[in-house]
Amino acid sequence: EHELASQPDLDKEIVDKRWTELHRRNAKLVHQHILKYRGFLTKIGQAASSKAGSLPAPWVEELRSLQDELPISNFQEVVRTIQTDLGRPLQDIFENFGQKPIASASVGQAHVANLRSNRKKVCVKVQHHGVGSLMTADLKTVEFIAGRMAKYHPDAPDFSDLIREWRRASKEEVDFLLEAKNATDASKALQKRGIDVVCPMPISEYCGKRVLTMVFIEGWKITDVDKMPYGTDRETMARNLVHAFAVLVFQEGLIHGDPHPGNVFVEPVKTNNGDTQVRPVLLDWGIVKRLEKDERIAAAKWIVATLAQDRLLYVNSLRDLGFEFDADPDMPEFATFVEASLGQCAFMFRDSIPSNSQMNFLQQMQQHQEKAESQESKTGKDQSRLIGKIPGVVLFFLRGLEMLQNICGMLEVTVPFATIMLDSCMPLLQSQGRWSPLAAMPYPPGCSALEQKVRAKLQALDDQHLILAAQVAVLDQKGEVMCKASCGRVAVCHGAAISDETVMPLLSLSAGPLLMSLLRALTQPSETGKAVALSSPVAHLWPDFTQKGKSATIEDVLRHQ
């Protein structure tokens, strides 16, 4: 790195080549350390391995083997674990038990076998010896670091809830009976809702705390696109995967906390016409966060607020999720924090970007972030200090969301995350009466035939989920109002009803109607008979505008001044 910095005139191709060599060397070194120390470091390496387009390619390529090719336990240890956990010798339960595992991860390794009772092909996941104590030791180290940080940096956010969630998740991850229950619940939920994503079903009589026996699914990692049949619709497959994640979170209260590519497979299935298609398979239900109903509602409100850029609802939903703030909401710094936080969260729900385009996009985002941080340092106001406590549920959700973004990028497809998330959020909010569609709009007394048609059209648009609220005025050729209709609410959740007097925040969209009104006005004499120009006061065209001493010109209005 020093050599590259000291030779600024090197050819770009040479510089890129040397950077690639440097990244590959560093990635190999990190890989070796992860294999040596295992535990929590493996999780970090697995997450990094899915960031194609975000991290340099040598890092992704080098760390990819951490997804399912970690060092294995010896076979004698596997035999002992099965006999101890299931209370019977391996040969009494299984036959054709493969001594070499087909995959090995941080917690356990998977073997192929057949059940002796019915010859059914199964996958047997066996826990590595001592992995529970290793994970506990790692978490104690993290807790120690967090404690020191809190001691020497008292203004830093409180991460105790995050650590508590990781401790809970790590403890549950080494209990395969809990994993079996999670997988069963998820599988039934996806099947009930007709989503074309499956989970391997556990065979309960052959499961224990350290042994998990599941129906074997033929398949491969979702990112191994070269193995997919010709003509595979990767976009639909990715959409189904994101849809499954959203439905499980908001309708069932299950967050899969570790959907890296090693835990997402695809299996080939035959269609009715004999063609072969593939569908996603969600593996490894060890790291799961279960949400209570109020947590699901808070998360749904948070997503709706983020996508609607509703600042009040956003802050309230964060508080409902468990965030605590060390700032007065009336402070200017807090408003700035909310604005920046809204933008960062909206970025998480962006349409997925193919990995070959991600690097340029992320570089632009980084420049924007650096500019914001530079401005923050000039004002001397650190927005991170406004957060008192960060809840663990947000960690699990955003971790899963980011990994799905990475998978979609590696599949080189564009998936509308925001639309899919909203489709799962809205039914939950509607069921709680926190958002209601327009419903059948009653006709007011003396409603004309024209107004009935307008209201019927609005109702049709609402039935198609195309509008949240609307104000309509129909004018005749003389500019006289023929009918008016207003409906809906100003916000998605608990918003006030729209009336004819409600001011709509049109932002830049207001420029179009204003320009059309101006052009129309310039073709006609004003009511006062005076000539009209950009420098003319608005009152020349609209005498009532002078109320309360307003003297803005037409140019002022167009400039939003």
Coordinates of C-alpha atoms in Angstrom, one line a residue:
E1 CA 0.0 0.0 0.0
H2 CA 2.9 2.4 0.8
E3 CA 4.6 1.5 -2.5
L4 CA 1.4 2.4 -4.4
A5 CA 1.0 5.6 -2.6
S6 CA 4.6 6.6 -3.3
Q7 CA 4.3 6.0 -7.1
P8 CA 1.2 8.1 -8.1
D9 CA 2.2 8.0 -11.8
L10 CA 1.9 4.2 -12.2
D11 CA -0.4 3.0 -15.1
K12 CA -3.9 2.2 -13.9
E13 CA -3.7 -1.4 -15.0
I14 CA -0.6 -1.9 -13.0
V15 CA -2.2 -0.2 -9.9
D16 CA -5.3 -2.4 -10.2
K17 CA -3.2 -5.5 -10.5
R18 CA -1.1 -4.7 -7.4
W19 CA -4.2 -3.8 -5.4
T20 CA -5.7 -7.2 -6.4
E21 CA -2.5 -9.0 -5.2
L22 CA -2.6 -7.0 -2.0
H23 CA -6.2 -7.9 -1.3
R24 CA -5.7 -11.5 -2.1
R25 CA -2.7 -11.7 0.2
N26 CA -4.6 -10.0 3.1
A27 CA -7.7 -12.2 2.5
K28 CA -5.6 -15.4 2.7
L29 CA -4.1 -14.1 6.0
V30 CA -7.5 -13.4 7.5
H31 CA -8.8 -16.7 6.2
Q32 CA -6.0 -18.5 8.0
H33 CA -6.7 -16.7 11.3
I34 CA -10.5 -17.5 11.1
L35 CA -9.7 -21.2 10.5
K36 CA -7.3 -21.2 13.5
Y37 CA -9.6 -19.4 16.0
R38 CA -13.1 -20.3 14.6
G39 CA -16.1 -19.3 16.7
F40 CA -17.5 -15.9 16.3
L41 CA -14.9 -14.9 13.7
T42 CA -16.4 -17.5 11.3
K43 CA -19.7 -15.6 11.4
I44 CA -17.9 -12.4 10.4
G45 CA -16.1 -14.2 7.6
Q46 CA -19.3 -15.7 6.3
A47 CA -21.0 -12.3 6.2
A48 CA -18.0 -10.8 4.3
S49 CA -18.1 -13.7 1.8
S50 CA -21.5 -12.7 0.6
K51 CA -20.6 -9.1 -0.2
A52 CA -19.8 -9.5 -3.9
G53 CA -19.7 -6.0 -5.4
S54 CA -19.2 -4.4 -2.0
L55 CA -15.9 -6.0 -1.1
P56 CA -13.0 -6.5 -3.5
A57 CA -13.4 -9.8 -5.4
P58 CA -10.3 -11.5 -3.8
W59 CA -11.9 -11.2 -0.4
V60 CA -15.2 -12.8 -1.5
E61 CA -13.4 -15.6 -3.4
E62 CA -11.1 -16.4 -0.5
L63 CA -13.7 -16.4 2.2
R64 CA -16.5 -18.2 0.3
S65 CA -15.3 -21.6 1.6
L66 CA -16.3 -20.5 5.1
Q67 CA -19.9 -20.9 4.1
D68 CA -19.8 -24.7 4.1
E69 CA -16.2 -25.9 3.9
L70 CA -14.8 -25.4 7.3
P71 CA -12.5 -28.0 9.0
I72 CA -14.4 -31.2 10.0
S73 CA -14.6 -33.2 13.1
N74 CA -13.2 -36.8 12.9
F75 CA -15.7 -39.6 12.3
Q76 CA -15.1 -41.3 15.7
E77 CA -16.3 -38.1 17.3
V78 CA -19.4 -38.0 15.1
V79 CA -20.2 -41.6 16.1
R80 CA -19.9 -40.8 19.8
T81 CA -22.0 -37.6 19.5
I82 CA -24.9 -39.6 17.8
Q83 CA -24.8 -42.4 20.3
T84 CA -24.7 -40.0 23.3
D85 CA -27.4 -37.7 21.9
L86 CA -29.9 -40.2 20.5
G87 CA -29.2 -43.0 23.0
R88 CA -28.6 -45.6 20.3
P89 CA -25.6 -46.7 18.2
L90 CA -25.3 -45.1 14.8
Q91 CA -25.6 -48.4 12.9
D92 CA -29.0 -49.1 14.7
I93 CA -30.5 -45.9 13.2
F94 CA -28.7 -45.3 9.9
E95 CA -27.2 -47.2 7.0
N96 CA -24.9 -46.0 4.2
F97 CA -23.8 -43.2 6.6
G98 CA -21.2 -41.2 4.7
Q99 CA -18.0 -40.8 6.8
K100 CA -17.0 -37.7 4.9
P101 CA -19.3 -34.8 5.5
I102 CA -20.9 -33.0 2.5
A103 CA -20.6 -29.7 4.3
S104 CA -19.1 -28.3 7.4
A105 CA -19.9 -24.9 9.1
S106 CA -19.2 -23.1 12.3
V107 CA -21.5 -25.2 14.5
G108 CA -21.7 -28.6 12.9
Q109 CA -21.2 -30.7 9.8
A110 CA -23.7 -32.5 7.6
H111 CA -23.6 -36.2 6.5
V112 CA -25.7 -38.1 4.0
A113 CA -27.3 -41.4 5.2
N114 CA -30.4 -43.6 4.9
L115 CA -32.8 -44.4 7.7
R116 CA -32.5 -48.1 8.5
S117 CA -36.3 -48.3 9.2
N118 CA -37.5 -47.2 5.7
R119 CA -34.3 -46.5 3.6
K120 CA -35.3 -42.9 3.3
K121 CA -32.4 -40.6 2.3
V122 CA -31.6 -38.1 5.0
C123 CA -29.2 -35.3 6.0
V124 CA -27.7 -35.7 9.5
K125 CA -26.3 -32.6 11.0
V126 CA -23.9 -33.3 13.9
Q127 CA -22.5 -30.6 16.2
H128 CA -18.8 -30.1 16.6
H129 CA -17.5 -31.0 20.0
G130 CA -17.0 -28.0 22.4
V131 CA -18.5 -25.5 20.0
G132 CA -20.9 -24.2 22.6
S133 CA -18.2 -23.2 25.1
L134 CA -16.2 -21.6 22.2
M135 CA -19.1 -19.4 21.2
T136 CA -19.6 -18.5 24.9
A137 CA -16.0 -17.5 25.3
D138 CA -16.2 -15.3 22.1
L139 CA -19.3 -13.5 23.4
K140 CA -17.6 -12.9 26.8
T141 CA -14.8 -11.2 24.8
V142 CA -17.3 -9.1 22.9
E143 CA -19.0 -8.1 26.2
F144 CA -15.7 -7.2 27.7
I145 CA -14.9 -4.9 24.7
A146 CA -18.4 -3.4 24.9
G147 CA -18.0 -2.8 28.6
R148 CA -14.6 -1.0 28.1
M149 CA -16.1 1.1 25.3
A150 CA -19.0 2.1 27.6
K151 CA -16.5 3.0 30.3
Y152 CA -14.1 5.1 28.2
H153 CA -16.8 6.4 25.8
P154 CA -19.9 7.1 27.9
D155 CA -21.5 9.0 25.0
A156 CA -21.4 5.9 22.7
P157 CA -24.8 4.0 22.1
D158 CA -25.7 1.2 24.5
F159 CA -25.1 -2.1 22.8
S160 CA -26.1 -4.3 25.7
D161 CA -29.4 -5.3 24.0
L162 CA -27.5 -6.3 20.9
I163 CA -25.1 -8.4 22.9
R164 CA -27.9 -9.9 24.8
E165 CA -29.6 -10.9 21.6
W166 CA -26.4 -12.5 20.3
R167 CA -25.9 -14.4 23.5
R168 CA -29.4 -15.7 23.3
A169 CA -29.0 -16.6 19.6
S170 CA -25.7 -18.3 20.2
K171 CA -27.1 -20.4 23.0
E172 CA -30.1 -21.4 20.9
E173 CA -27.9 -22.1 17.8
V174 CA -26.3 -25.0 19.6
D175 CA -29.6 -26.5 20.6
F176 CA -30.7 -28.5 17.6
L177 CA -34.1 -29.3 19.0
L178 CA -34.9 -25.6 18.8
E179 CA -33.6 -25.5 15.3
A180 CA -35.9 -28.4 14.4
K181 CA -38.9 -26.5 15.8
N182 CA -37.9 -23.3 13.9
A183 CA -37.5 -25.2 10.6
T184 CA -40.9 -27.0 11.1
D185 CA -42.7 -23.8 11.9
A186 CA -41.2 -22.0 8.9
S187 CA -41.9 -24.8 6.5
K188 CA -45.5 -25.1 7.5
A189 CA -46.0 -21.3 7.2
L190 CA -44.5 -21.1 3.7
Q191 CA -46.6 -24.1 2.6
K192 CA -49.7 -22.6 4.0
R193 CA -49.2 -19.3 2.2
G194 CA -48.3 -21.0 -1.1
I195 CA -44.8 -19.5 -1.4
D196 CA -42.5 -21.4 -3.6
V197 CA -39.7 -21.7 -1.1
V198 CA -39.0 -24.8 1.1
C199 CA -37.2 -25.8 4.3
P200 CA -35.8 -29.3 5.0
M201 CA -38.3 -31.0 7.3
P202 CA -36.8 -32.5 10.5
I203 CA -37.5 -36.1 11.4
S204 CA -38.2 -35.5 15.1
E205 CA -37.6 -39.0 16.4
Y206 CA -34.0 -38.8 15.2
C207 CA -33.3 -35.4 16.6
G208 CA -31.5 -34.3 19.8
K209 CA -29.8 -31.3 21.2
R210 CA -26.6 -32.0 19.2
V211 CA -28.0 -34.2 16.3
L212 CA -30.5 -33.0 13.7
T213 CA -31.9 -35.4 11.1
M214 CA -33.7 -33.9 8.1
V215 CA -35.2 -35.0 4.8
F216 CA -32.4 -34.8 2.3
I217 CA -32.8 -32.2 -0.4
E218 CA -30.8 -32.5 -3.7
G219 CA -29.5 -29.1 -4.6
W220 CA -26.6 -26.6 -4.6
K221 CA -25.9 -23.1 -3.4
I222 CA -28.1 -20.4 -4.9
T223 CA -25.1 -18.5 -6.1
D224 CA -23.7 -21.4 -8.1
V225 CA -25.6 -20.1 -11.2
D226 CA -23.6 -22.2 -13.6
K227 CA -25.4 -25.3 -12.3
M228 CA -28.8 -23.9 -13.0
P229 CA -30.8 -25.2 -15.9
Y230 CA -30.8 -23.1 -19.1
G231 CA -33.6 -20.5 -19.0
T232 CA -33.9 -20.4 -15.2
D233 CA -35.9 -17.3 -14.1
R234 CA -33.4 -16.0 -11.5
E235 CA -35.4 -12.9 -10.9
T236 CA -38.6 -14.7 -9.9
M237 CA -36.6 -17.1 -7.8
A238 CA -35.0 -14.2 -5.9
R239 CA -38.3 -12.4 -5.5
N240 CA -39.8 -15.6 -4.0
L241 CA -36.9 -15.7 -1.5
V242 CA -37.3 -12.1 -0.4
H243 CA -41.1 -12.6 -0.3
A244 CA -40.6 -15.7 2.0
F245 CA -38.3 -13.6 4.3
A246 CA -40.9 -10.8 4.5
V247 CA -43.9 -13.1 5.1
L248 CA -42.1 -15.0 7.8
V249 CA -41.2 -11.8 9.6
F250 CA -44.4 -9.9 9.5
Q251 CA -47.0 -12.7 9.3
E252 CA -45.3 -15.4 11.4
G253 CA -42.8 -13.5 13.6
L254 CA -39.8 -15.5 12.4
I255 CA -36.5 -13.8 11.4
H256 CA -33.9 -16.0 9.7
G257 CA -30.8 -14.3 11.1
D258 CA -28.2 -16.0 8.9
P259 CA -29.3 -16.2 5.2
H260 CA -25.8 -16.2 3.7
P261 CA -25.3 -18.1 0.4
G262 CA -24.2 -21.2 2.2
N263 CA -27.6 -21.4 3.9
V264 CA -29.7 -20.7 0.8
F265 CA -29.8 -23.6 -1.7
V266 CA -31.9 -24.3 -4.8
E267 CA -33.4 -27.7 -5.7
P268 CA -34.4 -28.8 -9.1
V269 CA -38.1 -29.7 -9.5
K270 CA -40.1 -31.0 -12.4
T271 CA -43.0 -28.9 -13.8
N272 CA -46.3 -30.3 -15.1
N273 CA -45.0 -30.1 -18.7
G274 CA -41.8 -32.0 -17.8
D275 CA -39.4 -29.1 -17.7
T276 CA -36.9 -28.7 -14.8
Q277 CA -37.1 -25.5 -12.7
V278 CA -35.3 -24.6 -9.5
R279 CA -36.8 -23.2 -6.2
P280 CA -35.0 -21.8 -3.2
V281 CA -34.4 -23.8 0.0
L282 CA -33.8 -22.1 3.3
L283 CA -31.3 -24.1 5.4
D284 CA -30.0 -23.7 9.0
W285 CA -32.7 -22.4 11.3
G286 CA -30.4 -22.2 14.3
I287 CA -30.1 -18.4 14.4
V288 CA -33.7 -17.2 14.6
K289 CA -35.4 -14.2 16.3
R290 CA -39.0 -14.7 17.2
L291 CA -41.1 -11.6 17.3
E292 CA -44.1 -10.9 19.5
K293 CA -47.1 -9.3 17.8
D294 CA -46.3 -5.8 19.1
E295 CA -42.8 -6.1 17.8
R296 CA -44.1 -7.1 14.3
I297 CA -46.5 -4.1 14.3
A298 CA -43.6 -1.8 15.3
A299 CA -41.4 -3.2 12.6
A300 CA -44.1 -2.8 10.0
K301 CA -44.7 0.8 11.0
W302 CA -41.0 1.4 10.9
I303 CA -40.8 0.2 7.3
V304 CA -43.9 2.1 6.2
A305 CA -42.6 5.3 7.8
T306 CA -39.2 4.8 6.1
L307 CA -40.6 4.3 2.7
A308 CA -43.2 7.1 3.1
Q309 CA -40.5 9.4 4.7
D310 CA -43.0 10.0 7.5
R311 CA -40.7 11.5 10.2
L312 CA -43.2 11.5 13.1
L313 CA -44.2 7.9 12.5
Y314 CA -40.6 6.9 12.0
V315 CA -39.5 8.2 15.4
N316 CA -42.5 6.7 17.1
S317 CA -41.9 3.3 15.5
L318 CA -38.2 3.4 16.6
R319 CA -39.3 3.9 20.1
D320 CA -41.8 1.1 19.9
L321 CA -39.0 -1.2 18.6
G322 CA -36.9 -0.3 21.7
F323 CA -34.7 2.5 20.6
E324 CA -33.8 5.1 23.3
F325 CA -32.6 8.6 22.5
D326 CA -30.4 10.9 24.5
A327 CA -31.8 14.0 23.0
D328 CA -34.8 16.3 23.1
P329 CA -36.9 15.8 20.0
D330 CA -37.3 19.6 19.6
M331 CA -33.5 20.0 19.2
P332 CA -32.3 20.9 15.7
E333 CA -29.7 18.1 16.0
F334 CA -32.4 15.5 16.5
A335 CA -34.2 16.6 13.3
T336 CA -31.0 16.3 11.4
F337 CA -30.4 12.9 12.8
V338 CA -33.9 11.7 11.8
E339 CA -33.4 13.0 8.3
A340 CA -30.1 11.2 7.9
S341 CA -31.4 8.0 9.6
L342 CA -34.4 8.0 7.2
G343 CA -32.1 8.1 4.2
Q344 CA -29.9 5.3 5.5
C345 CA -32.9 3.0 6.3
A346 CA -34.4 3.8 2.9
F347 CA -31.1 2.6 1.3
M348 CA -31.6 -0.8 2.9
F349 CA -34.9 -1.2 1.1
R350 CA -33.5 -0.2 -2.3
D351 CA -34.1 -2.4 -5.3
S352 CA -31.2 -4.9 -5.4
I353 CA -28.3 -4.0 -7.7
P354 CA -26.4 -6.5 -9.8
S355 CA -22.9 -7.1 -8.3
N356 CA -21.2 -5.8 -11.4
S357 CA -22.8 -2.4 -10.8
Q358 CA -22.6 -2.3 -7.0
M359 CA -19.1 -1.0 -6.6
N360 CA -19.7 2.3 -8.5
F361 CA -23.0 2.8 -6.7
L362 CA -21.5 2.2 -3.2
Q363 CA -18.6 4.5 -4.0
Q364 CA -21.1 7.2 -4.7
M365 CA -22.9 6.4 -1.5
Q366 CA -19.6 6.5 0.4
Q367 CA -18.7 10.0 -1.0
H368 CA -22.2 11.2 0.1
Q369 CA -21.6 9.7 3.6
E370 CA -18.1 11.3 3.8
K371 CA -19.6 14.7 2.8
A372 CA -22.2 14.3 5.6
E373 CA -19.6 13.3 8.1
S374 CA -17.5 16.3 7.1
Q375 CA -20.4 18.6 7.6
E376 CA -21.1 17.0 11.0
S377 CA -17.5 17.5 12.1
K378 CA -17.6 21.2 11.1
T379 CA -20.7 21.7 13.3
G380 CA -19.1 19.7 16.1
K381 CA -22.3 17.6 16.5
D382 CA -22.0 13.8 16.5
Q383 CA -25.4 12.4 15.6
S384 CA -24.4 8.9 16.9
R385 CA -24.5 10.3 20.4
L386 CA -28.2 11.0 20.1
I387 CA -28.9 7.2 20.3
G388 CA -29.0 5.9 23.8
K389 CA -29.9 2.2 23.1
I390 CA -30.1 0.0 20.0
P391 CA -32.5 -3.0 20.2
G392 CA -31.4 -6.4 19.1
V393 CA -34.4 -7.1 16.9
V394 CA -33.2 -4.4 14.4
L395 CA -29.8 -6.2 14.2
F396 CA -31.4 -9.5 13.1
F397 CA -33.8 -7.9 10.6
L398 CA -31.1 -5.7 8.9
R399 CA -28.6 -8.5 8.9
G400 CA -31.1 -10.8 7.1
L401 CA -32.1 -8.0 4.7
E402 CA -28.5 -7.1 3.8
M403 CA -27.6 -10.8 3.1
L404 CA -30.6 -11.1 0.8
Q405 CA -29.5 -7.9 -1.0
N406 CA -26.1 -9.5 -1.5
I407 CA -27.6 -12.7 -2.8
C408 CA -29.8 -10.9 -5.3
G409 CA -26.7 -8.9 -6.4
M410 CA -24.7 -12.1 -6.9
L411 CA -27.6 -13.5 -9.0
E412 CA -27.3 -10.3 -11.1
V413 CA -31.0 -9.5 -10.8
T414 CA -33.0 -6.5 -9.7
V415 CA -35.6 -7.2 -7.0
P416 CA -38.0 -4.5 -5.6
F417 CA -37.4 -5.0 -1.9
A418 CA -39.6 -2.0 -0.9
T419 CA -42.7 -3.3 -2.8
I420 CA -42.3 -6.8 -1.4
M421 CA -41.9 -5.6 2.2
L422 CA -44.9 -3.4 1.9
D423 CA -47.0 -6.2 0.6
S424 CA -46.3 -8.1 3.8
C425 CA -46.5 -5.1 6.2
M426 CA -49.8 -3.7 5.1
P427 CA -52.1 -6.7 5.9
L428 CA -50.7 -6.7 9.4
L429 CA -51.4 -3.0 9.9
Q430 CA -54.8 -3.3 8.4
S431 CA -55.7 -6.2 10.6
Q432 CA -54.9 -3.9 13.6
G433 CA -57.0 -1.0 12.3
R434 CA -53.8 1.1 12.0
W435 CA -54.4 1.7 8.4
S436 CA -57.6 1.5 6.5
P437 CA -58.3 1.8 2.8
L438 CA -60.8 4.4 1.6
A439 CA -63.6 1.8 1.9
A440 CA -66.9 2.5 0.1
M441 CA -67.1 6.3 0.0
P442 CA -70.7 7.4 0.8
Y443 CA -72.2 9.9 -1.6
P444 CA -73.1 13.2 0.1
P445 CA -76.6 14.6 -0.2
G446 CA -77.2 16.2 -3.5
C447 CA -74.2 14.4 -5.1
S448 CA -74.2 15.0 -8.9
A449 CA -73.8 12.3 -11.5
L450 CA -70.3 13.7 -12.3
E451 CA -69.2 13.5 -8.6
Q452 CA -70.5 10.0 -8.4
K453 CA -68.3 9.0 -11.3
V454 CA -65.3 10.7 -9.7
R455 CA -65.9 8.9 -6.4
A456 CA -66.3 5.6 -8.2
K457 CA -63.0 6.1 -10.0
L458 CA -61.3 6.9 -6.7
Q459 CA -62.7 3.8 -5.2
A460 CA -61.5 1.7 -8.2
L461 CA -58.0 3.2 -7.7
D462 CA -58.0 2.4 -4.0
D463 CA -59.1 -1.2 -4.7
Q464 CA -56.0 -1.6 -6.8
H465 CA -53.9 -0.1 -4.0
L466 CA -52.8 2.8 -6.2
I467 CA -53.7 5.7 -4.0
L468 CA -53.4 6.5 -0.3
A469 CA -55.3 9.8 -0.5
A470 CA -56.6 12.2 -3.2
Q471 CA -58.1 15.6 -3.8
V472 CA -60.0 16.1 -7.0
A473 CA -61.5 19.2 -8.5
V474 CA -63.2 19.3 -11.9
L475 CA -63.4 22.7 -13.6
D476 CA -65.3 23.8 -16.6
Q477 CA -63.9 25.9 -19.4
K478 CA -64.6 29.1 -17.5
G479 CA -62.6 27.8 -14.5
E480 CA -65.7 27.3 -12.4
V481 CA -65.7 24.2 -10.0
M482 CA -68.1 21.6 -11.2
C483 CA -67.5 19.1 -8.4
K484 CA -64.9 18.3 -5.7
A485 CA -64.1 15.1 -3.9
S486 CA -61.5 14.4 -1.1
C487 CA -60.7 11.0 0.4
G488 CA -58.1 9.0 2.3
R489 CA -55.6 10.0 5.0
V490 CA -52.5 12.2 5.2
A491 CA -50.3 9.3 6.4
V492 CA -50.4 5.5 6.1
C493 CA -50.8 4.8 9.9
H494 CA -53.2 6.8 12.0
G495 CA -53.2 9.8 9.6
A496 CA -55.8 12.5 9.8
A497 CA -58.6 12.4 7.2
I498 CA -58.1 14.4 4.0
S499 CA -60.4 17.3 3.4
D500 CA -60.7 20.0 0.7
E501 CA -58.6 22.2 2.9
T502 CA -55.7 19.8 3.5
V503 CA -52.4 21.1 2.1
M504 CA -50.6 18.3 0.2
P505 CA -46.8 18.2 0.4
L506 CA -46.2 17.9 -3.3
L507 CA -42.5 19.0 -3.1
S508 CA -41.0 19.2 -6.6
L509 CA -44.2 17.8 -8.2
S510 CA -45.9 21.2 -7.5
A511 CA -43.7 22.8 -10.2
G512 CA -45.7 21.3 -13.0
P513 CA -49.2 22.6 -12.0
L514 CA -47.7 26.0 -11.1
L515 CA -46.0 26.3 -14.5
M516 CA -49.2 25.3 -16.4
S517 CA -51.2 27.9 -14.3
L518 CA -48.6 30.5 -15.1
L519 CA -48.6 29.8 -18.9
R520 CA -52.4 30.0 -18.9
A521 CA -52.3 33.2 -16.9
L522 CA -49.9 34.9 -19.3
T523 CA -52.3 34.3 -22.2
Q524 CA -55.1 36.2 -20.5
P525 CA -55.5 39.7 -19.1
S526 CA -55.5 40.0 -15.3
E527 CA -58.6 40.9 -13.3
T528 CA -57.1 44.3 -12.6
G529 CA -56.3 44.9 -16.3
K530 CA -52.6 45.3 -15.6
A531 CA -49.9 43.7 -17.7
V532 CA -48.5 40.4 -16.4
A533 CA -44.8 39.4 -16.2
L534 CA -42.6 37.3 -13.9
S535 CA -42.0 40.3 -11.8
S536 CA -45.7 41.0 -11.4
P537 CA -47.2 40.4 -7.9
V538 CA -49.4 37.4 -7.6
A539 CA -52.1 39.7 -6.4
H540 CA -52.4 41.1 -10.0
L541 CA -53.9 37.7 -11.0
W542 CA -55.4 36.8 -7.6
P543 CA -56.5 39.8 -5.6
D544 CA -57.4 37.8 -2.5
F545 CA -53.8 36.8 -2.2
T546 CA -52.9 40.1 -0.6
Q547 CA -54.4 39.0 2.7
K548 CA -52.0 39.3 5.6
G549 CA -49.8 41.5 3.6
K550 CA -48.4 39.0 1.1
S551 CA -46.5 40.6 -1.8
A552 CA -44.8 37.7 -3.5
T553 CA -44.2 37.9 -7.2
I554 CA -44.9 35.2 -9.8
E555 CA -41.1 34.6 -9.9
D556 CA -41.0 34.2 -6.1
V557 CA -43.6 31.5 -6.3
L558 CA -41.8 29.6 -9.1
R559 CA -38.6 29.8 -7.1
H560 CA -40.4 28.6 -3.9
Q561 CA -39.4 31.8 -2.1

